[in-house]
Amino acid sequence: MDAEDGLKTDLPLRVLHVSGCPSCLDSKADCDGTRSRMPPTGIARRSRVVWLKAEANCGLFAWSDAFVTFFFLISLALAGQVDGAAADDRAAEVRRLVRQLDAAELSARNGAEEKLIGMGVEVLDRLPNQPGGSAEIELRLKRIRQTIEKQTAAVSVQGSAVSLAGSMRLSQALAAIEKQTGNKVVDYREQFGQQVTDPEVTTDFEKTPFWQALDTLLDRANMTTYNYAHDADLSLIAKSPEQLARAPRADYVGPLRLEVARVTAERVPGVKNSGSLKLALEIAWEPRLRPILFQQALASLKATDDRGHLVKPAQDEGELEAPAPQGTAVQMELPFELPPRSAKSIHSLKGSLTALMPGKIETFEFGDLAAAAKPDSKPVEKRIAAATVTLDDVRRNHEVWE
């Protein structure tokens, strides 16, 4: 899909709100998929400072390099680990290059910085974390970390691709997709009391985006996803006869799958100009990612009906937020003014979606707690990259240190 086209949904305005989880087989099923699940207080605000912010122009929602802005990092698992003598040699080379960051010649300093950046994400764990070098070394180390982290983030938010061809069992196809993309997929049919089968499916994927390949595969196997399991894996269940094919309903944007899951048109007969239109946008992500929050600026929302007429947002200031504390998808309700009755469908929808993703998790270890517990002990600091943790006080409570 061309980024300028937007999502051409042709969604009829006569569709009414259906209570219950949209992925459940029965709208009356006992499911908490529609409940609001907020993260601990402060996470969203804090994430503006310490988490990656990957912004994409979404036509709907076109994720392209031209519109991606990175403020922090998403870490990637290393493809391979260097061990033994090779690891010692690499560590020694890093130490040598770090010392050279303070060389007398500018060309030598610049060359050392370029070589450290060229080592990629592997070098981050080998760079010194505690201050002690010159101001020149500290400045260049900070710049090296920021450059590698931005490069890593840019790779992380690109969508995975699948190359798979031939006839095989569904379980074999899913295992191959998981191996290629790192996205763990689990069969959830037994938990739903459904018959567990392993049908033969045909695959014809060549560098096909993950979500597009998975939707195509699930359509051929008469299955769908269940996005509200309490883990981070992508859960699969059998599709009900009433459910339509997944692939034609969705748009694929990098690691995201986007679908308008519900359209609600309302009027209050006794109130003038009371009509409203709400579109529930379902945002699903590759399970290898762990988003914290999605944001949508109201000013960037644009929609047209089947006649090409603009459908105005109900508000043009502020932004919508959809926390993503668990599961593999969230829904964000987009508010619009109710178009005239002559409008039969929503033809296209565009906007700008922002995703907050967690960065690399680091472990801070403090030894000799007995010494730190003494009354005259001084605070102990540990620094990794740009994060500093200070141990101010510690005391022993029986067998536990507090």
Short mmCIF file of C-alpha atoms in Angstrom, two decimals:
data_model
loop_
_atom_site.label_atom_id
_atom_site.label_comp_id
_atom_site.label_asym_id
_atom_site.label_seq_id
_atom_site.Cartn_x
_atom_site.Cartn_y
_atom_site.Cartn_z
CA MET A 1 0.00 0.00 0.00
CA ASP A 2 1.24 3.43 -0.87
CA ALA A 3 1.80 5.61 2.21
CA GLU A 4 -0.38 8.34 0.74
CA ASP A 5 -3.37 6.07 0.21
CA GLY A 6 -4.10 5.45 3.84
CA LEU A 7 -6.21 2.56 5.04
CA LYS A 8 -9.09 1.92 2.68
CA THR A 9 -11.49 0.18 5.00
CA ASP A 10 -14.94 0.65 3.42
CA LEU A 11 -16.39 0.05 6.87
CA PRO A 12 -20.20 0.43 6.96
CA LEU A 13 -21.45 3.00 9.42
CA ARG A 14 -24.39 0.79 10.35
CA VAL A 15 -22.09 -1.50 12.38
CA LEU A 16 -23.03 -1.20 16.06
CA HIS A 17 -20.93 -1.64 19.17
CA VAL A 18 -20.57 -5.26 20.29
CA SER A 19 -19.64 -5.81 23.90
CA GLY A 20 -16.94 -8.29 24.82
CA CYS A 21 -13.50 -9.03 23.48
CA PRO A 22 -13.35 -8.70 19.67
CA SER A 23 -11.11 -11.77 19.46
CA CYS A 24 -13.45 -14.04 21.45
CA LEU A 25 -15.70 -16.47 19.66
CA ASP A 26 -18.70 -15.34 21.66
CA SER A 27 -19.43 -11.73 22.58
CA LYS A 28 -20.76 -13.02 25.90
CA ALA A 29 -17.61 -14.97 26.69
CA ASP A 30 -16.03 -14.44 30.06
CA CYS A 31 -13.11 -12.30 28.93
CA ASP A 32 -11.42 -9.20 30.30
CA GLY A 33 -10.27 -8.08 26.87
CA THR A 34 -12.30 -4.88 27.03
CA ARG A 35 -11.27 -3.85 30.53
CA SER A 36 -8.98 -0.93 31.04
CA ARG A 37 -5.63 -2.14 32.27
CA MET A 38 -3.44 0.76 33.31
CA PRO A 39 0.28 0.40 34.09
CA PRO A 40 1.65 1.46 37.49
CA THR A 41 1.34 5.20 38.05
CA GLY A 42 4.11 7.16 36.43
CA ILE A 43 5.31 4.67 33.82
CA ALA A 44 4.00 6.61 30.82
CA ARG A 45 5.40 9.89 32.07
CA ARG A 46 8.75 8.39 32.97
CA SER A 47 9.03 6.70 29.62
CA ARG A 48 9.23 10.07 27.91
CA VAL A 49 12.65 10.47 29.51
CA VAL A 50 14.20 7.01 29.69
CA TRP A 51 12.54 4.98 26.96
CA LEU A 52 12.74 4.92 23.20
CA LYS A 53 10.21 6.99 21.32
CA ALA A 54 9.69 5.68 17.79
CA GLU A 55 7.41 7.92 15.81
CA ALA A 56 5.88 6.91 12.50
CA ASN A 57 3.75 8.75 10.02
CA CYS A 58 0.90 6.33 9.56
CA GLY A 59 -0.78 6.33 6.30
CA LEU A 60 -2.55 4.27 8.09
CA PHE A 61 0.01 4.06 9.60
CA ALA A 62 2.94 4.25 7.17
CA TRP A 63 6.07 3.37 9.11
CA SER A 64 8.98 4.65 7.06
CA ASP A 65 12.54 5.76 7.72
CA ALA A 66 11.59 9.33 6.86
CA PHE A 67 9.23 9.55 9.79
CA VAL A 68 11.04 7.57 12.50
CA THR A 69 12.64 9.53 15.34
CA PHE A 70 14.68 7.77 18.01
CA PHE A 71 15.40 9.15 21.47
CA PHE A 72 16.74 6.03 23.18
CA LEU A 73 17.29 2.39 22.31
CA ILE A 74 15.68 -0.95 21.89
CA SER A 75 18.26 -3.64 22.53
CA LEU A 76 18.75 -6.54 20.16
CA ALA A 77 19.92 -10.00 21.11
CA LEU A 78 23.33 -10.64 19.64
CA ALA A 79 23.32 -13.05 16.74
CA GLY A 80 26.35 -14.81 18.18
CA GLN A 81 28.62 -14.65 21.19
CA VAL A 82 32.41 -14.45 21.10
CA ASP A 83 34.05 -16.58 23.77
CA GLY A 84 37.41 -17.85 24.94
CA ALA A 85 40.55 -16.36 23.47
CA ALA A 86 38.59 -14.40 20.86
CA ALA A 87 36.63 -12.66 23.63
CA ASP A 88 39.86 -11.77 25.45
CA ASP A 89 41.34 -10.37 22.25
CA ARG A 90 38.22 -8.30 21.57
CA ALA A 91 38.19 -6.94 25.16
CA ALA A 92 41.86 -6.00 24.88
CA GLU A 93 41.19 -4.23 21.57
CA VAL A 94 38.34 -2.26 23.12
CA ARG A 95 40.55 -1.17 26.04
CA ARG A 96 43.26 -0.08 23.60
CA LEU A 97 40.82 1.95 21.51
CA VAL A 98 39.30 3.56 24.63
CA ARG A 99 42.77 4.75 25.69
CA GLN A 100 43.32 6.07 22.16
CA LEU A 101 40.25 8.28 22.54
CA ASP A 102 42.57 10.55 24.53
CA ALA A 103 45.44 10.48 22.03
CA ALA A 104 47.36 13.66 21.26
CA GLU A 105 46.43 13.62 17.55
CA LEU A 106 42.86 14.43 16.56
CA SER A 107 42.99 11.91 13.70
CA ALA A 108 43.90 9.13 16.15
CA ARG A 109 41.01 10.06 18.48
CA ASN A 110 38.54 10.17 15.61
CA GLY A 111 39.83 6.88 14.21
CA ALA A 112 39.43 5.11 17.56
CA GLU A 113 35.89 6.44 17.93
CA GLU A 114 34.94 5.23 14.43
CA LYS A 115 36.39 1.76 15.08
CA LEU A 116 34.47 1.40 18.37
CA ILE A 117 31.22 2.43 16.68
CA GLY A 118 31.95 -0.05 13.89
CA MET A 119 32.05 -2.91 16.42
CA GLY A 120 28.31 -2.45 16.87
CA VAL A 121 26.07 -3.38 19.77
CA GLU A 122 28.56 -5.98 21.05
CA VAL A 123 30.93 -3.25 22.21
CA LEU A 124 28.40 -1.63 24.59
CA ASP A 125 29.00 -4.22 27.33
CA ARG A 126 32.77 -3.76 27.02
CA LEU A 127 32.92 0.01 27.38
CA PRO A 128 33.89 1.30 30.84
CA ASN A 129 30.86 2.28 32.92
CA GLN A 130 32.52 4.04 35.84
CA PRO A 131 33.96 7.55 35.41
CA GLY A 132 37.70 7.90 35.73
CA GLY A 133 38.98 8.88 32.32
CA SER A 134 39.61 12.32 30.94
CA ALA A 135 36.82 14.65 29.87
CA GLU A 136 37.68 13.85 26.24
CA ILE A 137 37.23 10.11 26.82
CA GLU A 138 33.97 10.61 28.69
CA LEU A 139 32.57 12.83 25.92
CA ARG A 140 33.51 10.39 23.16
CA LEU A 141 32.23 7.35 25.09
CA LYS A 142 28.89 9.07 25.51
CA ARG A 143 28.77 9.82 21.80
CA ILE A 144 29.72 6.24 20.91
CA ARG A 145 26.95 4.81 23.10
CA GLN A 146 24.35 7.17 21.68
CA THR A 147 25.33 6.38 18.08
CA ILE A 148 25.23 2.60 18.56
CA GLU A 149 21.99 2.78 20.53
CA LYS A 150 20.30 4.78 17.78
CA GLN A 151 21.53 2.35 15.13
CA THR A 152 20.30 -0.58 17.20
CA ALA A 153 16.91 1.05 17.71
CA ALA A 154 16.51 1.69 13.99
CA VAL A 155 17.05 -2.01 13.27
CA SER A 156 14.84 -3.15 16.15
CA VAL A 157 11.67 -1.42 15.00
CA GLN A 158 11.89 -2.71 11.46
CA GLY A 159 9.36 -5.41 10.74
CA SER A 160 10.50 -9.03 10.53
CA ALA A 161 10.31 -10.88 7.22
CA VAL A 162 9.44 -14.49 6.42
CA SER A 163 10.74 -16.66 3.56
CA LEU A 164 9.02 -20.04 3.40
CA ALA A 165 7.73 -22.14 0.52
CA GLY A 166 6.05 -25.51 0.08
CA SER A 167 3.39 -27.67 1.72
CA MET A 168 3.84 -28.57 5.38
CA ARG A 169 1.99 -29.03 8.64
CA LEU A 170 0.79 -25.90 10.39
CA SER A 171 3.02 -26.61 13.39
CA GLN A 172 6.06 -26.83 11.10
CA ALA A 173 5.23 -23.54 9.39
CA LEU A 174 4.74 -21.76 12.71
CA ALA A 175 8.02 -23.18 14.05
CA ALA A 176 9.87 -21.94 10.97
CA ILE A 177 8.33 -18.47 11.27
CA GLU A 178 9.27 -18.31 14.96
CA LYS A 179 12.86 -19.33 14.16
CA GLN A 180 13.20 -16.71 11.42
CA THR A 181 11.62 -13.79 13.26
CA GLY A 182 12.11 -14.47 16.98
CA ASN A 183 8.35 -14.11 17.49
CA LYS A 184 7.05 -16.86 19.77
CA VAL A 185 3.66 -18.25 18.78
CA VAL A 186 1.66 -20.62 21.01
CA ASP A 187 -1.41 -22.76 20.32
CA TYR A 188 -4.17 -21.62 22.66
CA ARG A 189 -6.97 -23.84 21.35
CA GLU A 190 -6.81 -26.30 24.23
CA GLN A 191 -7.37 -23.48 26.75
CA PHE A 192 -10.53 -22.55 24.80
CA GLY A 193 -11.78 -26.12 24.73
CA GLN A 194 -11.30 -26.29 20.96
CA GLN A 195 -10.19 -29.26 18.92
CA VAL A 196 -6.44 -29.19 18.33
CA THR A 197 -5.58 -30.15 14.76
CA ASP A 198 -2.45 -29.82 12.66
CA PRO A 199 -3.67 -29.27 9.09
CA GLU A 200 -1.43 -29.19 6.05
CA VAL A 201 -0.95 -25.68 4.68
CA THR A 202 0.69 -24.20 1.63
CA THR A 203 3.29 -21.47 2.11
CA ASP A 204 4.58 -19.15 -0.59
CA PHE A 205 6.38 -16.40 1.30
CA GLU A 206 9.46 -14.57 0.01
CA LYS A 207 10.65 -11.83 2.37
CA THR A 208 7.01 -11.32 3.32
CA PRO A 209 6.35 -9.09 6.37
CA PHE A 210 5.70 -11.16 9.50
CA TRP A 211 2.11 -10.08 10.06
CA GLN A 212 1.14 -10.47 6.43
CA ALA A 213 2.62 -13.97 6.31
CA LEU A 214 0.97 -14.97 9.59
CA ASP A 215 -2.45 -13.63 8.58
CA THR A 216 -2.26 -15.49 5.28
CA LEU A 217 -1.27 -18.70 7.05
CA LEU A 218 -4.00 -18.38 9.68
CA ASP A 219 -6.63 -17.73 7.02
CA ARG A 220 -5.62 -20.94 5.26
CA ALA A 221 -5.82 -22.88 8.55
CA ASN A 222 -9.11 -21.24 9.68
CA MET A 223 -7.47 -19.78 12.75
CA THR A 224 -7.01 -16.35 14.31
CA THR A 225 -5.16 -14.70 17.18
CA TYR A 226 -6.21 -14.21 20.79
CA ASN A 227 -4.58 -10.97 21.89
CA TYR A 228 -5.53 -10.94 25.56
CA ALA A 229 -3.55 -13.81 27.08
CA HIS A 230 -1.61 -12.86 30.20
CA ASP A 231 1.79 -13.46 28.63
CA ALA A 232 3.78 -11.85 25.87
CA ASP A 233 3.50 -14.73 23.40
CA LEU A 234 1.19 -14.57 20.40
CA SER A 235 -1.71 -16.95 21.10
CA LEU A 236 -3.66 -18.70 18.35
CA ILE A 237 -7.21 -20.08 18.45
CA ALA A 238 -9.72 -21.50 15.98
CA LYS A 239 -11.72 -18.96 13.99
CA SER A 240 -15.50 -18.92 14.24
CA PRO A 241 -17.52 -19.35 11.01
CA GLU A 242 -18.78 -15.76 11.32
CA GLN A 243 -15.31 -14.22 11.33
CA LEU A 244 -13.98 -12.86 8.03
CA ALA A 245 -10.49 -13.47 6.67
CA ARG A 246 -7.78 -11.59 8.57
CA ALA A 247 -5.52 -10.43 5.73
CA PRO A 248 -8.01 -8.21 3.85
CA ARG A 249 -9.01 -6.44 7.08
CA ALA A 250 -5.55 -5.28 8.11
CA ASP A 251 -2.78 -2.87 7.20
CA TYR A 252 0.85 -3.73 7.95
CA VAL A 253 3.27 -1.08 9.15
CA GLY A 254 6.75 -2.28 10.10
CA PRO A 255 6.30 -4.48 13.20
CA LEU A 256 2.65 -3.44 13.62
CA ARG A 257 -0.65 -4.83 12.40
CA LEU A 258 -3.45 -2.25 12.30
CA GLU A 259 -7.16 -2.89 11.93
CA VAL A 260 -10.32 -0.92 12.61
CA ALA A 261 -12.02 -3.50 14.82
CA ARG A 262 -15.24 -1.66 15.59
CA VAL A 263 -17.29 1.26 14.26
CA THR A 264 -19.83 2.95 16.52
CA ALA A 265 -22.22 5.62 15.22
CA GLU A 266 -24.47 7.25 17.83
CA ARG A 267 -27.18 9.90 17.99
CA VAL A 268 -29.19 11.18 20.94
CA PRO A 269 -32.63 12.01 19.46
CA GLY A 270 -33.45 14.59 22.12
CA VAL A 271 -30.21 16.56 21.81
CA LYS A 272 -29.28 18.80 18.89
CA ASN A 273 -25.98 18.05 17.09
CA SER A 274 -25.34 15.07 19.37
CA GLY A 275 -24.07 12.62 16.78
CA SER A 276 -20.68 10.97 17.20
CA LEU A 277 -18.59 8.40 15.37
CA LYS A 278 -15.98 6.25 17.11
CA LEU A 279 -13.47 3.99 15.38
CA ALA A 280 -11.72 1.38 17.54
CA LEU A 281 -8.24 0.98 16.10
CA GLU A 282 -6.63 -2.32 17.09
CA ILE A 283 -2.83 -2.12 17.28
CA ALA A 284 -1.00 -5.45 17.36
CA TRP A 285 2.78 -5.76 17.53
CA GLU A 286 5.32 -8.47 16.91
CA PRO A 287 5.64 -10.34 20.24
CA ARG A 288 9.44 -9.93 20.24
CA LEU A 289 8.75 -6.28 21.10
CA ARG A 290 7.41 -5.07 24.44
CA PRO A 291 5.66 -1.72 23.90
CA ILE A 292 4.67 0.33 26.92
CA LEU A 293 2.33 2.87 25.40
CA PHE A 294 0.87 4.05 22.09
CA GLN A 295 -0.05 7.68 21.49
CA GLN A 296 -2.07 9.30 18.73
CA ALA A 297 -2.03 13.05 18.12
CA LEU A 298 -5.60 14.16 17.37
CA ALA A 299 -4.37 16.89 15.05
CA SER A 300 -2.94 14.30 12.66
CA LEU A 301 -6.14 12.24 12.27
CA LYS A 302 -7.69 12.39 8.81
CA ALA A 303 -10.60 10.35 7.47
CA THR A 304 -12.75 10.42 4.35
CA ASP A 305 -16.06 8.75 3.56
CA ASP A 306 -17.03 6.78 0.45
CA ARG A 307 -17.83 10.02 -1.42
CA GLY A 308 -14.37 11.47 -0.73
CA HIS A 309 -15.71 13.98 1.82
CA LEU A 310 -13.67 14.75 4.92
CA VAL A 311 -14.82 13.25 8.20
CA LYS A 312 -13.67 15.66 10.91
CA PRO A 313 -12.17 14.52 14.22
CA ALA A 314 -14.30 15.39 17.25
CA GLN A 315 -11.26 17.25 18.67
CA ASP A 316 -8.18 18.71 17.03
CA GLU A 317 -5.99 19.20 20.10
CA GLY A 318 -4.36 16.82 22.55
CA GLU A 319 -3.50 13.17 22.11
CA LEU A 320 -4.96 9.75 22.83
CA GLU A 321 -3.08 7.12 24.85
CA ALA A 322 -3.39 3.34 24.87
CA PRO A 323 -1.23 1.59 27.53
CA ALA A 324 0.03 -1.86 26.61
CA PRO A 325 0.85 -3.59 29.92
CA GLN A 326 0.27 -7.15 28.67
CA GLY A 327 -1.04 -9.20 25.76
CA THR A 328 -0.11 -8.63 22.12
CA ALA A 329 -2.57 -5.90 21.06
CA VAL A 330 -4.48 -2.89 22.37
CA GLN A 331 -7.40 -0.87 21.08
CA MET A 332 -7.47 2.90 20.78
CA GLU A 333 -10.81 4.66 20.26
CA LEU A 334 -10.61 7.44 17.66
CA PRO A 335 -13.38 10.08 17.98
CA PHE A 336 -14.94 11.75 14.92
CA GLU A 337 -17.94 13.91 14.16
CA LEU A 338 -20.85 11.89 12.78
CA PRO A 339 -20.98 12.34 8.99
CA PRO A 340 -24.29 12.91 7.11
CA ARG A 341 -26.60 9.93 6.60
CA SER A 342 -25.65 9.92 2.92
CA ALA A 343 -22.21 8.59 3.89
CA LYS A 344 -22.23 4.80 3.67
CA SER A 345 -18.71 3.91 4.75
CA ILE A 346 -15.34 5.16 5.96
CA HIS A 347 -13.08 4.91 2.94
CA SER A 348 -9.67 5.94 4.30
CA LEU A 349 -8.03 6.77 7.61
CA LYS A 350 -4.66 8.40 8.26
CA GLY A 351 -2.77 9.52 11.34
CA SER A 352 0.53 9.65 13.18
CA LEU A 353 1.14 6.97 15.78
CA THR A 354 3.84 7.08 18.46
CA ALA A 355 5.08 3.93 20.22
CA LEU A 356 7.08 3.93 23.46
CA MET A 357 9.32 0.87 23.65
CA PRO A 358 11.49 -0.33 26.56
CA GLY A 359 15.23 -0.15 26.26
CA LYS A 360 17.90 -2.60 27.31
CA ILE A 361 17.59 -3.98 30.84
CA GLU A 362 20.75 -3.64 32.91
CA THR A 363 21.68 -5.26 36.24
CA PHE A 364 23.34 -3.21 38.98
CA GLU A 365 25.21 -5.29 41.57
CA PHE A 366 26.57 -4.04 44.91
CA GLY A 367 29.00 -6.16 46.91
CA ASP A 368 30.19 -6.03 50.55
CA LEU A 369 26.83 -5.00 51.98
CA ALA A 370 28.19 -5.39 55.52
CA ALA A 371 30.61 -2.51 54.90
CA ALA A 372 27.85 -0.42 53.34
CA ALA A 373 25.73 -0.97 56.46
CA LYS A 374 28.25 0.72 58.77
CA PRO A 375 27.16 4.14 60.16
CA ASP A 376 30.14 5.96 58.66
CA SER A 377 29.83 4.36 55.20
CA LYS A 378 29.50 6.61 52.18
CA PRO A 379 26.96 6.18 49.37
CA VAL A 380 28.10 3.79 46.66
CA GLU A 381 27.45 4.59 43.01
CA LYS A 382 27.26 2.21 40.07
CA ARG A 383 26.94 3.51 36.53
CA ILE A 384 26.05 1.68 33.34
CA ALA A 385 25.92 3.80 30.19
CA ALA A 386 23.97 6.98 31.13
CA ALA A 387 22.17 5.41 34.13
CA THR A 388 23.52 5.81 37.68
CA VAL A 389 22.21 3.93 40.73
CA THR A 390 23.26 5.06 44.22
CA LEU A 391 23.14 2.81 47.30
CA ASP A 392 22.52 5.28 50.13
CA ASP A 393 21.78 2.96 53.03
CA VAL A 394 21.42 -0.75 53.78
CA ARG A 395 20.55 -2.70 56.89
CA ARG A 396 20.23 -6.35 57.79
CA ASN A 397 16.89 -7.77 58.90
CA HIS A 398 17.68 -11.31 60.06
CA GLU A 399 18.76 -13.13 56.89
CA VAL A 400 17.60 -10.40 54.54
CA TRP A 401 19.38 -7.19 53.50
CA GLU A 402 17.09 -4.15 53.10
#
